[in-house]
mmCIF file of C-alpha atoms in Angstrom:
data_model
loop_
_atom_site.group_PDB
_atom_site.id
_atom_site.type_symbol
_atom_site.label_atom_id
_atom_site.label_comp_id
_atom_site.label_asym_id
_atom_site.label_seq_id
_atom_site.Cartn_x
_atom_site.Cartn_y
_atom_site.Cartn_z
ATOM 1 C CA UNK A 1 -24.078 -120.799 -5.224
ATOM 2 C CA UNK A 2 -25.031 -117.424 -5.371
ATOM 3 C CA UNK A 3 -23.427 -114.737 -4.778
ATOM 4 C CA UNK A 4 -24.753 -114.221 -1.511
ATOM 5 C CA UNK A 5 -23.245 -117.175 -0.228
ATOM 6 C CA UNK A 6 -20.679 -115.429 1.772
ATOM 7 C CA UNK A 7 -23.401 -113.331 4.423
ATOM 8 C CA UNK A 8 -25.967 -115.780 4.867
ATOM 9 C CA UNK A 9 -28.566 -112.582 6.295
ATOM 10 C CA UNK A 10 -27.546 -110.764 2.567
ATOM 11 C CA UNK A 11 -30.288 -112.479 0.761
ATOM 12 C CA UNK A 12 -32.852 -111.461 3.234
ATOM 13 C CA UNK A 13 -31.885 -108.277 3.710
ATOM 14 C CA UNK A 14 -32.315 -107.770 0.212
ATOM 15 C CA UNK A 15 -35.608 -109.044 0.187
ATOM 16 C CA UNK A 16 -36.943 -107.067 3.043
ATOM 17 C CA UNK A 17 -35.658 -103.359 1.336
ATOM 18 C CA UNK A 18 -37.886 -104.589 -1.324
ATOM 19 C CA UNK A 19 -40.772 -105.013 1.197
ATOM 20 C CA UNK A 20 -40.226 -101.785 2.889
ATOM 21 C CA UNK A 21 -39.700 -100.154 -0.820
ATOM 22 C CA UNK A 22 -43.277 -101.300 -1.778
ATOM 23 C CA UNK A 23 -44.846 -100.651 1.705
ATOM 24 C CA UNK A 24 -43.618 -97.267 1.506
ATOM 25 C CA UNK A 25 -45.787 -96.336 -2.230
ATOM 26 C CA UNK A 26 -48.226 -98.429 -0.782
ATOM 27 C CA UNK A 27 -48.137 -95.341 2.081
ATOM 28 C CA UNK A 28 -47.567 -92.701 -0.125
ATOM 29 C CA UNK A 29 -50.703 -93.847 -2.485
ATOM 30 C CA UNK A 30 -53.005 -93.879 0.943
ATOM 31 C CA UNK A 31 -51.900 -90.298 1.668
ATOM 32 C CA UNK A 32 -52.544 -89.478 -2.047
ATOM 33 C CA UNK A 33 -56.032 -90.754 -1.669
ATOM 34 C CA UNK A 34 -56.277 -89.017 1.394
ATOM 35 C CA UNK A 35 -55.179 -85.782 -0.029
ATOM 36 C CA UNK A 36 -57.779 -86.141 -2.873
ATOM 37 C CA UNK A 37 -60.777 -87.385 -0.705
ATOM 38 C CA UNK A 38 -60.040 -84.124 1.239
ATOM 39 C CA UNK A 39 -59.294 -82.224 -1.489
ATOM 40 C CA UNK A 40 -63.060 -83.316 -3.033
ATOM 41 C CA UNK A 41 -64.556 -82.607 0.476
ATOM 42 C CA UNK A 42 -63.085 -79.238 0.563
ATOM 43 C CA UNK A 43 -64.315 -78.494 -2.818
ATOM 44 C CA UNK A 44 -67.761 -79.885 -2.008
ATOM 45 C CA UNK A 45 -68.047 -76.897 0.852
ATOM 46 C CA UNK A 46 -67.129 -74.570 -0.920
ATOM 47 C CA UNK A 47 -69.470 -75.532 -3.636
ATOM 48 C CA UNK A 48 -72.081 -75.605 -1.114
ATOM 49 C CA UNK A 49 -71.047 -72.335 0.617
ATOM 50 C CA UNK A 50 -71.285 -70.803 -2.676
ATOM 51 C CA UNK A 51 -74.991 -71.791 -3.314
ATOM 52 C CA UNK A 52 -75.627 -70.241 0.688
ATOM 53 C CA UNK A 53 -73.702 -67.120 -0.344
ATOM 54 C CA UNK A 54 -75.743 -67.055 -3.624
ATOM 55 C CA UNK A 55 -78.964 -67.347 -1.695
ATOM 56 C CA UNK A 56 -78.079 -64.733 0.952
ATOM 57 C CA UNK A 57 -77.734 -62.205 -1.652
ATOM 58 C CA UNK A 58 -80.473 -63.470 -3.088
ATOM 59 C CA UNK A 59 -82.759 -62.452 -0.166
ATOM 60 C CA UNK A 60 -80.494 -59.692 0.728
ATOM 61 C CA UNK A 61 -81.395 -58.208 -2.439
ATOM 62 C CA UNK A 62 -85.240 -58.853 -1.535
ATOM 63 C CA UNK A 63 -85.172 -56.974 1.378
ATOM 64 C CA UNK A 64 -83.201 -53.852 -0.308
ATOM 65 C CA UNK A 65 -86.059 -53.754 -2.501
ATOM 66 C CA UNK A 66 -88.240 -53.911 0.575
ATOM 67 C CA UNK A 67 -86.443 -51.910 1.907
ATOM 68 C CA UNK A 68 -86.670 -49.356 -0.364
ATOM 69 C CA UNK A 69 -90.329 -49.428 -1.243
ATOM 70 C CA UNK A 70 -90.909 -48.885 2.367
ATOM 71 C CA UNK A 71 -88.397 -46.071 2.714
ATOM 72 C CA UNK A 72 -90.864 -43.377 0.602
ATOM 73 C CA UNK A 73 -92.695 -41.377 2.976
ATOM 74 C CA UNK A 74 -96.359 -41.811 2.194
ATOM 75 C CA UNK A 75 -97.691 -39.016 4.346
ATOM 76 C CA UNK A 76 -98.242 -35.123 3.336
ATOM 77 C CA UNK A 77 -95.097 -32.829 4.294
ATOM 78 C CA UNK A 78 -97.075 -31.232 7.102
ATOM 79 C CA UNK A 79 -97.984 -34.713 8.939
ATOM 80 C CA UNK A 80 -95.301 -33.968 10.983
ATOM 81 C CA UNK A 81 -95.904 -30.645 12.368
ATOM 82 C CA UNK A 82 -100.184 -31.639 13.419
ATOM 83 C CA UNK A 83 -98.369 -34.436 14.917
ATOM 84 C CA UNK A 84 -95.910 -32.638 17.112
ATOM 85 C CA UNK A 85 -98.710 -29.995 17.581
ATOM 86 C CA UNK A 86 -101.122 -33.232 18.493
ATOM 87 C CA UNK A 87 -98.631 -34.250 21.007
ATOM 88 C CA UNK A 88 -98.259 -30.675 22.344
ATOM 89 C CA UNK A 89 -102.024 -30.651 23.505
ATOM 90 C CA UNK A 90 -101.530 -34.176 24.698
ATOM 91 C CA UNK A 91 -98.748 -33.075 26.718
ATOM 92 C CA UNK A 92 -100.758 -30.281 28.143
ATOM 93 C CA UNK A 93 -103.253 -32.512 29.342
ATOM 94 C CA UNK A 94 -100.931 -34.915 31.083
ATOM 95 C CA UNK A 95 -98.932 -32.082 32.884
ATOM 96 C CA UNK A 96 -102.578 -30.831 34.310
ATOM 97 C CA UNK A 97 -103.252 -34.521 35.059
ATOM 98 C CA UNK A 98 -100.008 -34.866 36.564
ATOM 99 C CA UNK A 99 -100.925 -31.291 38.541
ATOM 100 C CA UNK A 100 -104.061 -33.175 39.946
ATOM 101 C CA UNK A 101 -102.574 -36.367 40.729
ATOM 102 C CA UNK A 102 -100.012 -34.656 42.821
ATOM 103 C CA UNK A 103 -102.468 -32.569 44.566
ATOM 104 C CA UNK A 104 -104.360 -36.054 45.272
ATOM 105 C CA UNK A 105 -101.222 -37.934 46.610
ATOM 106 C CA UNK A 106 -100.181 -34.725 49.092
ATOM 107 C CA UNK A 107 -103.948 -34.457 50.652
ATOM 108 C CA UNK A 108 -103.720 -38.385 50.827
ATOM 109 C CA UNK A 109 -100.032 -37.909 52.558
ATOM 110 C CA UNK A 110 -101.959 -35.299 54.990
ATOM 111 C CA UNK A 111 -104.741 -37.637 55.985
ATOM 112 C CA UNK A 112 -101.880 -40.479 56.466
ATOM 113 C CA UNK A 113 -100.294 -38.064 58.666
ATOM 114 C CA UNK A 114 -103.425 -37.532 61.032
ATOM 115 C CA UNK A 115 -103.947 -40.968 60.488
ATOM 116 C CA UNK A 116 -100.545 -41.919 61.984
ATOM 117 C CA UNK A 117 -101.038 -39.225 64.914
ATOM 118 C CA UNK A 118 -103.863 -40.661 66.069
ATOM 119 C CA UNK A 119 -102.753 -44.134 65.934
ATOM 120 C CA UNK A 120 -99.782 -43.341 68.029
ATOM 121 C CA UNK A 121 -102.196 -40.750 70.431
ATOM 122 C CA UNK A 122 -104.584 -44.107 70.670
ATOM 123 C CA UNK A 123 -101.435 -46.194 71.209
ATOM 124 C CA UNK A 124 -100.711 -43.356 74.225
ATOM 125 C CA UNK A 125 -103.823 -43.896 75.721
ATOM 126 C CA UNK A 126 -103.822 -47.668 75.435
ATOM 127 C CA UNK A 127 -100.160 -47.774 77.333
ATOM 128 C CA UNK A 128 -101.972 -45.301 79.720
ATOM 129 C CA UNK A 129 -104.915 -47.136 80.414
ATOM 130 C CA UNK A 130 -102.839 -50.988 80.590
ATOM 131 C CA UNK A 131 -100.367 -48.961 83.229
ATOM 132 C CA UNK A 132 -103.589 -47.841 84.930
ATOM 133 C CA UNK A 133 -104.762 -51.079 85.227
ATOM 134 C CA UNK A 134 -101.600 -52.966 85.798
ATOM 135 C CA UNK A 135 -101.396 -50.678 88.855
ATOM 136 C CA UNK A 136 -104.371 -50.163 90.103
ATOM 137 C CA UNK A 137 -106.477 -53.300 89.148
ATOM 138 C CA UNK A 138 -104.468 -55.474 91.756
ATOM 139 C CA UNK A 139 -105.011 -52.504 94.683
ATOM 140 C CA UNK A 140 -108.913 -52.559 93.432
ATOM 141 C CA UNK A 141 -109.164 -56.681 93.459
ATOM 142 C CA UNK A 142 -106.985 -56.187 97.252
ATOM 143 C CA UNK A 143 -109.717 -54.437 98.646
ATOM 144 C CA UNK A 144 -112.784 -56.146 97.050
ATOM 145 C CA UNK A 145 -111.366 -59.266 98.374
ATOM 146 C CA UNK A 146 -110.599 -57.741 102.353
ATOM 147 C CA UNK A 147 -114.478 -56.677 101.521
ATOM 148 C CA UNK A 148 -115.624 -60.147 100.602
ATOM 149 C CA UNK A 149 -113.900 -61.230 103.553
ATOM 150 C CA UNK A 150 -115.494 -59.090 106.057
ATOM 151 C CA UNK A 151 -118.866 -58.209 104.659
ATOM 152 C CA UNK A 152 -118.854 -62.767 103.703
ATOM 153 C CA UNK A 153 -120.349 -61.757 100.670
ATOM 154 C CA UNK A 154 -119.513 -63.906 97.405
ATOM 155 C CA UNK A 155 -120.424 -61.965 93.865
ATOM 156 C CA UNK A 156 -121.865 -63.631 91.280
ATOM 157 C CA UNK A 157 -119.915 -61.622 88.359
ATOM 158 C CA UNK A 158 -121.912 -63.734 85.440
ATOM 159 C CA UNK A 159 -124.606 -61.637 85.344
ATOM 160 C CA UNK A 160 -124.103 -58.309 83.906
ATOM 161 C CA UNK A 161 -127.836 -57.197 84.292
ATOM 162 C CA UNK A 162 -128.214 -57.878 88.157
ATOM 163 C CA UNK A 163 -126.415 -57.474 90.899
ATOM 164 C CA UNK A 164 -126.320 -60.633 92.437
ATOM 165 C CA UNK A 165 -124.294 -63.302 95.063
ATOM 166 C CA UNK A 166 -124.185 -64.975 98.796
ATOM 167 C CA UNK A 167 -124.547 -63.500 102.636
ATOM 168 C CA UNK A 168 -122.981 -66.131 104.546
ATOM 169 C CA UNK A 169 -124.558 -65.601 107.983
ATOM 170 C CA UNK A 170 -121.188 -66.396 110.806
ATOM 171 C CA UNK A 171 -124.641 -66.451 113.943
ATOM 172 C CA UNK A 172 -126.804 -69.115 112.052
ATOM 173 C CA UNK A 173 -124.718 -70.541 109.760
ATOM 174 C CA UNK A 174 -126.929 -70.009 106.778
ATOM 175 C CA UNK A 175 -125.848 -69.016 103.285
ATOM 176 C CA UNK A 176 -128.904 -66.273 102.014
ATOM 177 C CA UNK A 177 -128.215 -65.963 98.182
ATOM 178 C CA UNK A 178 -129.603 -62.481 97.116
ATOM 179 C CA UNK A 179 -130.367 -60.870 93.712
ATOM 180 C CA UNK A 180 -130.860 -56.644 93.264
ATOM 181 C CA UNK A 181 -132.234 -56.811 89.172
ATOM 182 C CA UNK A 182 -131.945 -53.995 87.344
ATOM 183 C CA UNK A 183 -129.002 -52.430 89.268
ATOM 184 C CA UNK A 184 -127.853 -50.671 86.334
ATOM 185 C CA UNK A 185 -131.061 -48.123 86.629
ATOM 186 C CA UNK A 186 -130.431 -47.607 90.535
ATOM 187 C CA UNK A 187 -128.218 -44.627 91.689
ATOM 188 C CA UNK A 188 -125.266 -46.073 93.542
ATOM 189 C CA UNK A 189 -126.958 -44.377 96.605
ATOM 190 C CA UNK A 190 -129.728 -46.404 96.208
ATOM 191 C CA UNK A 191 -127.531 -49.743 95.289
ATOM 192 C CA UNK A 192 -126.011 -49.532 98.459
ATOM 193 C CA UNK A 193 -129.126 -49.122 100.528
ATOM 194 C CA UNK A 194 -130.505 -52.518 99.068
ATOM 195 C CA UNK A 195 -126.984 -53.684 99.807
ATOM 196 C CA UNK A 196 -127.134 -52.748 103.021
ATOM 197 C CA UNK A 197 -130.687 -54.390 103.737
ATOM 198 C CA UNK A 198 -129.557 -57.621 102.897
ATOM 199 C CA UNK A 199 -126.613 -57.613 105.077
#
């Protein structure tokens, strides 16, 4: 018998602390080779972060040198002063061009100005003459109609060059078209009398 014989669960209990004992290196070798894989990948950046760093300086010392060869003033010590006198002159020039330029834009402003006054003086008469004729074109077509109507006259108003339309005779009954050409040379006195003939 052994000597377990007295708790049945003894013997297995033993034998499952062993388990968990050798589970438990198994564990702590994984996180060992975990530690040392990132221990290696850690090493392996810096490695590489060296060689960047080394390469940086590298071409930061290139562009010192460039730097400095570029630095040395190749022109004479009185470059400087034609220069500024250079740009002096220039300056002088723009400020007169400037001078005429403004002189330009103020006439231009001026002829905007009359511009603008007669617009609104054209726009004065236009409102005059549309209130003229919105007033008296109705009174004017009033009395050309009671005129129609007496004299039984109809106008012909196609034809600019002539004078022209229908007598509509209330005795016979006849319509006598009539024509007066070249009205536009005729006085009105004279208009009238042919006018007057054919009625």
């Amino acid at each position: 018998m052994s000597k377990h014989s007295s708790d049945p669960f003894a013997e297995h209990l033993s034998i499952m602390k062993s388990l968990y004992h050798e589970y438990q290196r198994r564990d702590e070798i994984e996180s060992l080779r975990s530690v040392e894989m990132l221990l290696k990948e850690t090493m392996d950046v810096q490695n590489l972060r060296k060689e960047q760093g080394l390469i940086l300086i590298k071409n930061l010392s290139c562009s010192v040198m460039d730097l400095e060869a570029l630095s040395v003033y190749p022109e004479s010590q009185n470059f400087h002063q034609k220069r500024i006198e250079a740009l002096q002159k220039d300056g002088e020039a723009t400020a007169g061009a400037l001078i005429s330029v403004e002189r330009e834009i103020k006439m231009h402003e001026d002829q905007l100005l009359q511009v603008a006054e007669r617009a609104r003086n054209a726009m004065a008469r236009r409102q005059g003459l549309e209130r003229t004729v919105s007033t008296e074109e109705p009174f004017l077509r009033h009395q050309l109609s009671l005129f129609a109507h007496i004299s039984k006259i109809t106008w012909k108003l196609d034809r600019e060059e002539s004078v022209a339309g229908t007598v509509s005779d209330q005795k016979s009954g006849d319509l006598r078209p009539f024509d007066v050409p070249d009205s536009q040379s005729l006085s009105q006195y004279e208009l009238v009398n042919k006018l007057w003939q054919v009625l």
